[in-house]
Amino acid sequence: EVQLVESGGGLVQPGGSLRLSCAASGFTFSSYGMNWVRQAPGKGLEWVSYIGSRITTIYYADSVKGRFTISRDNAKNSLYLQMNSLRADDTAVYYCARLPTTDFDYWGQGTLVTVSS
Amino acid sequence: NFMLTQPHSVSESPGKTVTISCTGSSGSIASNYVQWYQQRPGSAPTTVIYDDNQRPSGVPDRFSGSIDSSSNSASLTISGLKTEDEADYYCQSYDSGNWVFGGGTKLTVL
């Protein structure tokens, strides 16, 4: 059974940093592109970042470029998102999602990041 | 930047058919596949349609997707509405290193 479990969310002050993790199981993690997608409270879905299976391809949404860094450790079946210079509008539930080809076919349960003083 | 526009909300009665539209801002929506996700409150999204009109296993055939190039839009049609279909629905596509979601449509079945 495919499972994606996010962790690392919490309350952080504006300008602060946080590192999210996503533990994957039930599939060959190193064969899949992975993503972070976020959802602000009461709002819609927003794609944040993509990393290819071999780490050679990385993309970011303009809203996080230069502040967030996506990475993965295929040996540990884990996906990460390092978030720096956090702002109030980064407050959201952050989901990791698998991308086999065109659709995000499996999602984690999400981890809440709250940026507030 | 490429954007997808959806109606904010739609409502229909049980047993009826509803169609949710998703309009591309520029270019051709047919250039990249469109996906549709269902999200119930407190849960992660799940795919109901991928590659414009394909249903994942387990999704009932009451759900169907289509593309209309003349209006640069995609549509999700749900027939034989059930109360359990009440949820938020998002369209999604891809454009030049960006994965784009529509703003979401709240479907009320009453």
PDB file of C-alpha atoms in Angstrom:
ATOM      1  CA  GLU A   1       0.000   0.000   0.000  1.00  0.00           C
ATOM      2  CA  VAL A   2       1.371   3.379  -1.014  1.00  0.00           C
ATOM      3  CA  GLN A   3       1.817   5.704   1.956  1.00  0.00           C
ATOM      4  CA  LEU A   4       3.117   9.239   2.180  1.00  0.00           C
ATOM      5  CA  VAL A   5       3.495  10.727   5.652  1.00  0.00           C
ATOM      6  CA  GLU A   6       4.463  14.363   6.102  1.00  0.00           C
ATOM      7  CA  SER A   7       5.988  15.822   9.236  1.00  0.00           C
ATOM      8  CA  GLY A   8       7.782  18.930  10.418  1.00  0.00           C
ATOM      9  CA  GLY A   9       4.983  21.470  10.336  1.00  0.00           C
ATOM     10  CA  GLY A  10       4.322  23.910  13.146  1.00  0.00           C
ATOM     11  CA  LEU A  11       4.225  27.527  14.222  1.00  0.00           C
ATOM     12  CA  VAL A  12       7.076  29.747  13.055  1.00  0.00           C
ATOM     13  CA  GLN A  13       7.630  33.500  13.159  1.00  0.00           C
ATOM     14  CA  PRO A  14       7.802  35.579   9.970  1.00  0.00           C
ATOM     15  CA  GLY A  15      11.302  35.394   8.541  1.00  0.00           C
ATOM     16  CA  GLY A  16      11.919  32.044  10.169  1.00  0.00           C
ATOM     17  CA  SER A  17      12.723  28.635   8.704  1.00  0.00           C
ATOM     18  CA  LEU A  18      11.179  25.189   8.777  1.00  0.00           C
ATOM     19  CA  ARG A  19      12.039  21.851   7.187  1.00  0.00           C
ATOM     20  CA  LEU A  20       9.274  19.518   6.110  1.00  0.00           C
ATOM     21  CA  SER A  21       9.760  15.799   5.546  1.00  0.00           C
ATOM     22  CA  CYS A  22       7.713  13.203   3.698  1.00  0.00           C
ATOM     23  CA  ALA A  23       8.314   9.524   4.384  1.00  0.00           C
ATOM     24  CA  ALA A  24       7.314   7.257   1.507  1.00  0.00           C
ATOM     25  CA  SER A  25       6.540   3.544   1.589  1.00  0.00           C
ATOM     26  CA  GLY A  26       4.774   0.894  -0.464  1.00  0.00           C
ATOM     27  CA  PHE A  27       6.411   1.752  -3.793  1.00  0.00           C
ATOM     28  CA  THR A  28       9.821   2.204  -5.408  1.00  0.00           C
ATOM     29  CA  PHE A  29      10.395   5.791  -4.300  1.00  0.00           C
ATOM     30  CA  SER A  30      13.442   6.322  -6.521  1.00  0.00           C
ATOM     31  CA  SER A  31      11.346   5.741  -9.650  1.00  0.00           C
ATOM     32  CA  TYR A  32       8.921   8.626  -9.176  1.00  0.00           C
ATOM     33  CA  GLY A  33       8.897  12.378  -9.423  1.00  0.00           C
ATOM     34  CA  MET A  34       7.645  13.967  -6.222  1.00  0.00           C
ATOM     35  CA  ASN A  35       5.982  17.257  -5.410  1.00  0.00           C
ATOM     36  CA  TRP A  36       4.938  19.577  -2.647  1.00  0.00           C
ATOM     37  CA  VAL A  37       1.464  21.099  -2.966  1.00  0.00           C
ATOM     38  CA  ARG A  38      -0.002  23.495  -0.408  1.00  0.00           C
ATOM     39  CA  GLN A  39      -3.438  24.706   0.571  1.00  0.00           C
ATOM     40  CA  ALA A  40      -3.970  27.866   2.583  1.00  0.00           C
ATOM     41  CA  PRO A  41      -6.846  27.735   5.096  1.00  0.00           C
ATOM     42  CA  GLY A  42     -10.138  27.831   3.217  1.00  0.00           C
ATOM     43  CA  LYS A  43      -8.368  28.279  -0.118  1.00  0.00           C
ATOM     44  CA  GLY A  44      -7.527  26.203  -3.164  1.00  0.00           C
ATOM     45  CA  LEU A  45      -4.585  24.000  -4.062  1.00  0.00           C
ATOM     46  CA  GLU A  46      -1.260  25.549  -5.074  1.00  0.00           C
ATOM     47  CA  TRP A  47       1.630  23.563  -6.535  1.00  0.00           C
ATOM     48  CA  VAL A  48       4.898  24.474  -4.782  1.00  0.00           C
ATOM     49  CA  SER A  49       7.773  22.381  -6.120  1.00  0.00           C
ATOM     50  CA  TYR A  50       8.761  19.293  -8.123  1.00  0.00           C
ATOM     51  CA  ILE A  51      11.819  17.064  -8.007  1.00  0.00           C
ATOM     52  CA  GLY A  52      12.503  14.354 -10.558  1.00  0.00           C
ATOM     53  CA  SER A  53      13.290  10.769  -9.658  1.00  0.00           C
ATOM     54  CA  ARG A  54      17.004  11.229 -10.263  1.00  0.00           C
ATOM     55  CA  ILE A  55      17.096  14.719  -8.737  1.00  0.00           C
ATOM     56  CA  THR A  56      18.369  16.245 -11.990  1.00  0.00           C
ATOM     57  CA  THR A  57      15.146  18.161 -12.608  1.00  0.00           C
ATOM     58  CA  ILE A  58      13.746  20.619 -10.063  1.00  0.00           C
ATOM     59  CA  TYR A  59      11.039  23.248 -10.488  1.00  0.00           C
ATOM     60  CA  TYR A  60       9.565  25.844  -8.156  1.00  0.00           C
ATOM     61  CA  ALA A  61       6.491  28.027  -8.212  1.00  0.00           C
ATOM     62  CA  ASP A  62       7.370  31.703  -8.588  1.00  0.00           C
ATOM     63  CA  SER A  63       5.870  32.376  -5.150  1.00  0.00           C
ATOM     64  CA  VAL A  64       8.563  30.317  -3.396  1.00  0.00           C
ATOM     65  CA  LYS A  65      11.530  30.540  -5.762  1.00  0.00           C
ATOM     66  CA  GLY A  66      14.687  31.588  -3.938  1.00  0.00           C
ATOM     67  CA  ARG A  67      13.190  30.850  -0.503  1.00  0.00           C
ATOM     68  CA  PHE A  68      12.290  27.146  -0.617  1.00  0.00           C
ATOM     69  CA  THR A  69      14.527  24.197  -1.517  1.00  0.00           C
ATOM     70  CA  ILE A  70      13.234  20.753  -2.419  1.00  0.00           C
ATOM     71  CA  SER A  71      15.402  17.681  -1.981  1.00  0.00           C
ATOM     72  CA  ARG A  72      15.130  13.930  -1.661  1.00  0.00           C
ATOM     73  CA  ASP A  73      17.074  11.001  -0.275  1.00  0.00           C
ATOM     74  CA  ASN A  74      16.233   7.930  -2.319  1.00  0.00           C
ATOM     75  CA  ALA A  75      18.149   5.690   0.086  1.00  0.00           C
ATOM     76  CA  LYS A  76      15.856   6.830   2.909  1.00  0.00           C
ATOM     77  CA  ASN A  77      12.674   7.005   0.782  1.00  0.00           C
ATOM     78  CA  SER A  78      12.227  10.574   1.889  1.00  0.00           C
ATOM     79  CA  LEU A  79      11.295  13.924   0.387  1.00  0.00           C
ATOM     80  CA  TYR A  80      12.118  17.258   1.993  1.00  0.00           C
ATOM     81  CA  LEU A  81      11.198  20.920   1.724  1.00  0.00           C
ATOM     82  CA  GLN A  82      13.483  23.491   3.343  1.00  0.00           C
ATOM     83  CA  MET A  83      11.510  26.702   3.793  1.00  0.00           C
ATOM     84  CA  ASN A  84      13.366  29.932   4.584  1.00  0.00           C
ATOM     85  CA  SER A  85      12.287  33.568   4.899  1.00  0.00           C
ATOM     86  CA  LEU A  86       8.773  32.430   5.697  1.00  0.00           C
ATOM     87  CA  ARG A  87       5.912  34.879   5.289  1.00  0.00           C
ATOM     88  CA  ALA A  88       2.349  34.965   6.569  1.00  0.00           C
ATOM     89  CA  ASP A  89       1.059  33.955   3.141  1.00  0.00           C
ATOM     90  CA  ASP A  90       3.055  30.715   3.348  1.00  0.00           C
ATOM     91  CA  THR A  91       0.606  29.549   6.018  1.00  0.00           C
ATOM     92  CA  ALA A  92      -0.975  26.398   4.638  1.00  0.00           C
ATOM     93  CA  VAL A  93      -1.310  22.653   4.836  1.00  0.00           C
ATOM     94  CA  TYR A  94       1.614  21.218   2.883  1.00  0.00           C
ATOM     95  CA  TYR A  95       1.049  17.940   1.068  1.00  0.00           C
ATOM     96  CA  CYS A  96       3.620  15.729  -0.591  1.00  0.00           C
ATOM     97  CA  ALA A  97       2.271  14.086  -3.718  1.00  0.00           C
ATOM     98  CA  ARG A  98       3.563  11.462  -6.123  1.00  0.00           C
ATOM     99  CA  LEU A  99       3.608  12.254  -9.837  1.00  0.00           C
ATOM    100  CA  PRO A 100       3.996   9.164 -12.047  1.00  0.00           C
ATOM    101  CA  THR A 101       3.227  10.918 -15.331  1.00  0.00           C
ATOM    102  CA  THR A 102       0.469  13.522 -15.458  1.00  0.00           C
ATOM    103  CA  ASP A 103      -1.634  13.302 -12.303  1.00  0.00           C
ATOM    104  CA  PHE A 104      -0.794  13.488  -8.616  1.00  0.00           C
ATOM    105  CA  ASP A 105      -1.931   9.950  -7.879  1.00  0.00           C
ATOM    106  CA  TYR A 106      -1.097   9.656  -4.172  1.00  0.00           C
ATOM    107  CA  TRP A 107      -1.081  12.359  -1.520  1.00  0.00           C
ATOM    108  CA  GLY A 108      -0.081  12.427   2.111  1.00  0.00           C
ATOM    109  CA  GLN A 109      -2.389  13.646   4.859  1.00  0.00           C
ATOM    110  CA  GLY A 110      -0.620  17.008   4.997  1.00  0.00           C
ATOM    111  CA  THR A 111       1.243  18.972   7.654  1.00  0.00           C
ATOM    112  CA  LEU A 112       0.161  22.430   8.796  1.00  0.00           C
ATOM    113  CA  VAL A 113       2.604  25.318   8.667  1.00  0.00           C
ATOM    114  CA  THR A 114       1.539  28.495  10.450  1.00  0.00           C
ATOM    115  CA  VAL A 115       3.604  31.646  10.019  1.00  0.00           C
ATOM    116  CA  SER A 116       2.676  34.161  12.679  1.00  0.00           C
ATOM    117  CA  SER A 117       4.226  36.340  15.333  1.00  0.00           C
TER     118      SER A 117
ATOM    119  CA  ASN B   1       1.410  32.746 -16.631  1.00  0.00           C
ATOM    120  CA  PHE B   2      -1.020  30.035 -17.569  1.00  0.00           C
ATOM    121  CA  MET B   3      -4.139  29.959 -15.401  1.00  0.00           C
ATOM    122  CA  LEU B   4      -7.216  27.745 -15.122  1.00  0.00           C
ATOM    123  CA  THR B   5     -10.558  29.317 -14.201  1.00  0.00           C
ATOM    124  CA  GLN B   6     -13.425  27.403 -12.597  1.00  0.00           C
ATOM    125  CA  PRO B   7     -16.830  28.523 -11.332  1.00  0.00           C
ATOM    126  CA  HIS B   8     -16.747  29.111  -7.591  1.00  0.00           C
ATOM    127  CA  SER B   9     -19.728  26.890  -6.892  1.00  0.00           C
ATOM    128  CA  VAL B  10     -22.415  24.758  -8.501  1.00  0.00           C
ATOM    129  CA  SER B  11     -25.402  22.987  -7.034  1.00  0.00           C
ATOM    130  CA  GLU B  12     -27.773  20.327  -8.253  1.00  0.00           C
ATOM    131  CA  SER B  13     -30.233  17.783  -6.954  1.00  0.00           C
ATOM    132  CA  PRO B  14     -29.551  14.088  -6.329  1.00  0.00           C
ATOM    133  CA  GLY B  15     -29.969  11.993  -9.452  1.00  0.00           C
ATOM    134  CA  LYS B  16     -29.323  14.910 -11.788  1.00  0.00           C
ATOM    135  CA  THR B  17     -26.275  15.680 -13.933  1.00  0.00           C
ATOM    136  CA  VAL B  18     -23.844  18.532 -13.321  1.00  0.00           C
ATOM    137  CA  THR B  19     -20.959  19.842 -15.409  1.00  0.00           C
ATOM    138  CA  ILE B  20     -18.031  21.822 -14.011  1.00  0.00           C
ATOM    139  CA  SER B  21     -15.980  23.872 -16.451  1.00  0.00           C
ATOM    140  CA  CYS B  22     -12.281  24.730 -16.415  1.00  0.00           C
ATOM    141  CA  THR B  23     -11.109  27.402 -18.856  1.00  0.00           C
ATOM    142  CA  GLY B  24      -7.504  27.950 -19.860  1.00  0.00           C
ATOM    143  CA  SER B  25      -6.159  31.505 -19.904  1.00  0.00           C
ATOM    144  CA  SER B  26      -4.008  31.225 -22.981  1.00  0.00           C
ATOM    145  CA  GLY B  27      -2.630  28.839 -25.537  1.00  0.00           C
ATOM    146  CA  SER B  28      -4.443  25.577 -26.108  1.00  0.00           C
ATOM    147  CA  ILE B  29      -5.803  23.613 -23.175  1.00  0.00           C
ATOM    148  CA  ALA B  30      -5.462  20.576 -25.415  1.00  0.00           C
ATOM    149  CA  SER B  31      -1.666  20.952 -25.412  1.00  0.00           C
ATOM    150  CA  ASN B  32      -1.339  19.246 -22.029  1.00  0.00           C
ATOM    151  CA  TYR B  33      -3.533  16.744 -20.228  1.00  0.00           C
ATOM    152  CA  VAL B  34      -6.120  17.938 -17.730  1.00  0.00           C
ATOM    153  CA  GLN B  35      -6.779  16.166 -14.456  1.00  0.00           C
ATOM    154  CA  TRP B  36      -9.671  16.527 -12.011  1.00  0.00           C
ATOM    155  CA  TYR B  37      -9.430  16.019  -8.253  1.00  0.00           C
ATOM    156  CA  GLN B  38     -12.126  15.616  -5.627  1.00  0.00           C
ATOM    157  CA  GLN B  39     -11.450  16.923  -2.139  1.00  0.00           C
ATOM    158  CA  ARG B  40     -13.777  16.312   0.775  1.00  0.00           C
ATOM    159  CA  PRO B  41     -13.444  18.448   3.929  1.00  0.00           C
ATOM    160  CA  GLY B  42     -10.453  17.488   6.018  1.00  0.00           C
ATOM    161  CA  SER B  43      -9.066  15.080   3.426  1.00  0.00           C
ATOM    162  CA  ALA B  44      -6.389  15.123   0.777  1.00  0.00           C
ATOM    163  CA  PRO B  45      -7.455  15.360  -2.871  1.00  0.00           C
ATOM    164  CA  THR B  46      -8.037  12.223  -4.917  1.00  0.00           C
ATOM    165  CA  THR B  47      -8.011  11.870  -8.695  1.00  0.00           C
ATOM    166  CA  VAL B  48     -11.359  11.341 -10.403  1.00  0.00           C
ATOM    167  CA  ILE B  49     -10.201  12.016 -13.985  1.00  0.00           C
ATOM    168  CA  TYR B  50      -6.697  12.003 -15.473  1.00  0.00           C
ATOM    169  CA  ASP B  51      -5.390  12.534 -19.000  1.00  0.00           C
ATOM    170  CA  ASP B  52      -8.505  14.535 -19.960  1.00  0.00           C
ATOM    171  CA  ASN B  53     -10.994  11.665 -19.802  1.00  0.00           C
ATOM    172  CA  GLN B  54      -9.523   8.616 -18.052  1.00  0.00           C
ATOM    173  CA  ARG B  55     -10.964   7.275 -14.811  1.00  0.00           C
ATOM    174  CA  PRO B  56      -8.727   5.678 -12.196  1.00  0.00           C
ATOM    175  CA  SER B  57      -9.821   2.277 -10.992  1.00  0.00           C
ATOM    176  CA  GLY B  58     -12.468   2.617  -8.320  1.00  0.00           C
ATOM    177  CA  VAL B  59     -13.949   5.844  -9.682  1.00  0.00           C
ATOM    178  CA  PRO B  60     -17.508   5.199 -10.876  1.00  0.00           C
ATOM    179  CA  ASP B  61     -18.381   5.739 -14.524  1.00  0.00           C
ATOM    180  CA  ARG B  62     -20.762   8.491 -13.411  1.00  0.00           C
ATOM    181  CA  PHE B  63     -17.647  10.690 -13.635  1.00  0.00           C
ATOM    182  CA  SER B  64     -16.452  11.728 -17.090  1.00  0.00           C
ATOM    183  CA  GLY B  65     -14.093  14.319 -18.521  1.00  0.00           C
ATOM    184  CA  SER B  66     -13.841  16.095 -21.836  1.00  0.00           C
ATOM    185  CA  ILE B  67     -11.953  18.821 -23.684  1.00  0.00           C
ATOM    186  CA  ASP B  68     -13.476  21.503 -25.921  1.00  0.00           C
ATOM    187  CA  SER B  69     -10.741  23.138 -27.959  1.00  0.00           C
ATOM    188  CA  SER B  70     -13.114  25.726 -29.427  1.00  0.00           C
ATOM    189  CA  SER B  71     -13.689  27.238 -25.975  1.00  0.00           C
ATOM    190  CA  ASN B  72     -10.250  26.291 -24.630  1.00  0.00           C
ATOM    191  CA  SER B  73     -11.907  24.511 -21.758  1.00  0.00           C
ATOM    192  CA  ALA B  74     -12.150  21.192 -19.999  1.00  0.00           C
ATOM    193  CA  SER B  75     -15.238  19.819 -18.316  1.00  0.00           C
ATOM    194  CA  LEU B  76     -16.014  17.363 -15.558  1.00  0.00           C
ATOM    195  CA  THR B  77     -19.467  15.824 -15.783  1.00  0.00           C
ATOM    196  CA  ILE B  78     -21.025  13.899 -12.923  1.00  0.00           C
ATOM    197  CA  SER B  79     -24.260  12.066 -13.700  1.00  0.00           C
ATOM    198  CA  GLY B  80     -26.701  10.420 -11.306  1.00  0.00           C
ATOM    199  CA  LEU B  81     -25.559  12.759  -8.535  1.00  0.00           C
ATOM    200  CA  LYS B  82     -25.288  11.330  -5.046  1.00  0.00           C
ATOM    201  CA  THR B  83     -24.998  13.219  -1.783  1.00  0.00           C
ATOM    202  CA  GLU B  84     -21.540  11.688  -1.365  1.00  0.00           C
ATOM    203  CA  ASP B  85     -20.388  13.621  -4.461  1.00  0.00           C
ATOM    204  CA  GLU B  86     -20.655  16.850  -2.473  1.00  0.00           C
ATOM    205  CA  ALA B  87     -17.060  18.114  -2.354  1.00  0.00           C
ATOM    206  CA  ASP B  88     -14.596  20.582  -3.854  1.00  0.00           C
ATOM    207  CA  TYR B  89     -13.361  19.773  -7.363  1.00  0.00           C
ATOM    208  CA  TYR B  90     -10.130  21.063  -8.872  1.00  0.00           C
ATOM    209  CA  CYS B  91      -8.888  20.900 -12.437  1.00  0.00           C
ATOM    210  CA  GLN B  92      -5.145  20.749 -13.010  1.00  0.00           C
ATOM    211  CA  SER B  93      -2.781  20.902 -15.944  1.00  0.00           C
ATOM    212  CA  TYR B  94       0.856  21.572 -16.745  1.00  0.00           C
ATOM    213  CA  ASP B  95       2.668  24.408 -18.499  1.00  0.00           C
ATOM    214  CA  SER B  96       6.425  24.837 -18.915  1.00  0.00           C
ATOM    215  CA  GLY B  97       7.691  23.574 -15.572  1.00  0.00           C
ATOM    216  CA  ASN B  98       4.612  24.648 -13.650  1.00  0.00           C
ATOM    217  CA  TRP B  99       1.755  22.483 -12.470  1.00  0.00           C
ATOM    218  CA  VAL B 100      -1.361  24.632 -12.415  1.00  0.00           C
ATOM    219  CA  PHE B 101      -4.574  24.140 -10.456  1.00  0.00           C
ATOM    220  CA  GLY B 102      -7.878  25.826 -11.047  1.00  0.00           C
ATOM    221  CA  GLY B 103      -9.355  27.752  -8.141  1.00  0.00           C
ATOM    222  CA  GLY B 104     -11.741  24.943  -7.274  1.00  0.00           C
ATOM    223  CA  THR B 105     -15.503  24.488  -7.502  1.00  0.00           C
ATOM    224  CA  LYS B 106     -17.670  23.661  -4.522  1.00  0.00           C
ATOM    225  CA  LEU B 107     -20.333  21.158  -5.553  1.00  0.00           C
ATOM    226  CA  THR B 108     -23.440  21.120  -3.391  1.00  0.00           C
ATOM    227  CA  VAL B 109     -25.880  18.247  -3.823  1.00  0.00           C
ATOM    228  CA  LEU B 110     -29.229  19.159  -2.332  1.00  0.00           C
TER     229      LEU B 110
END
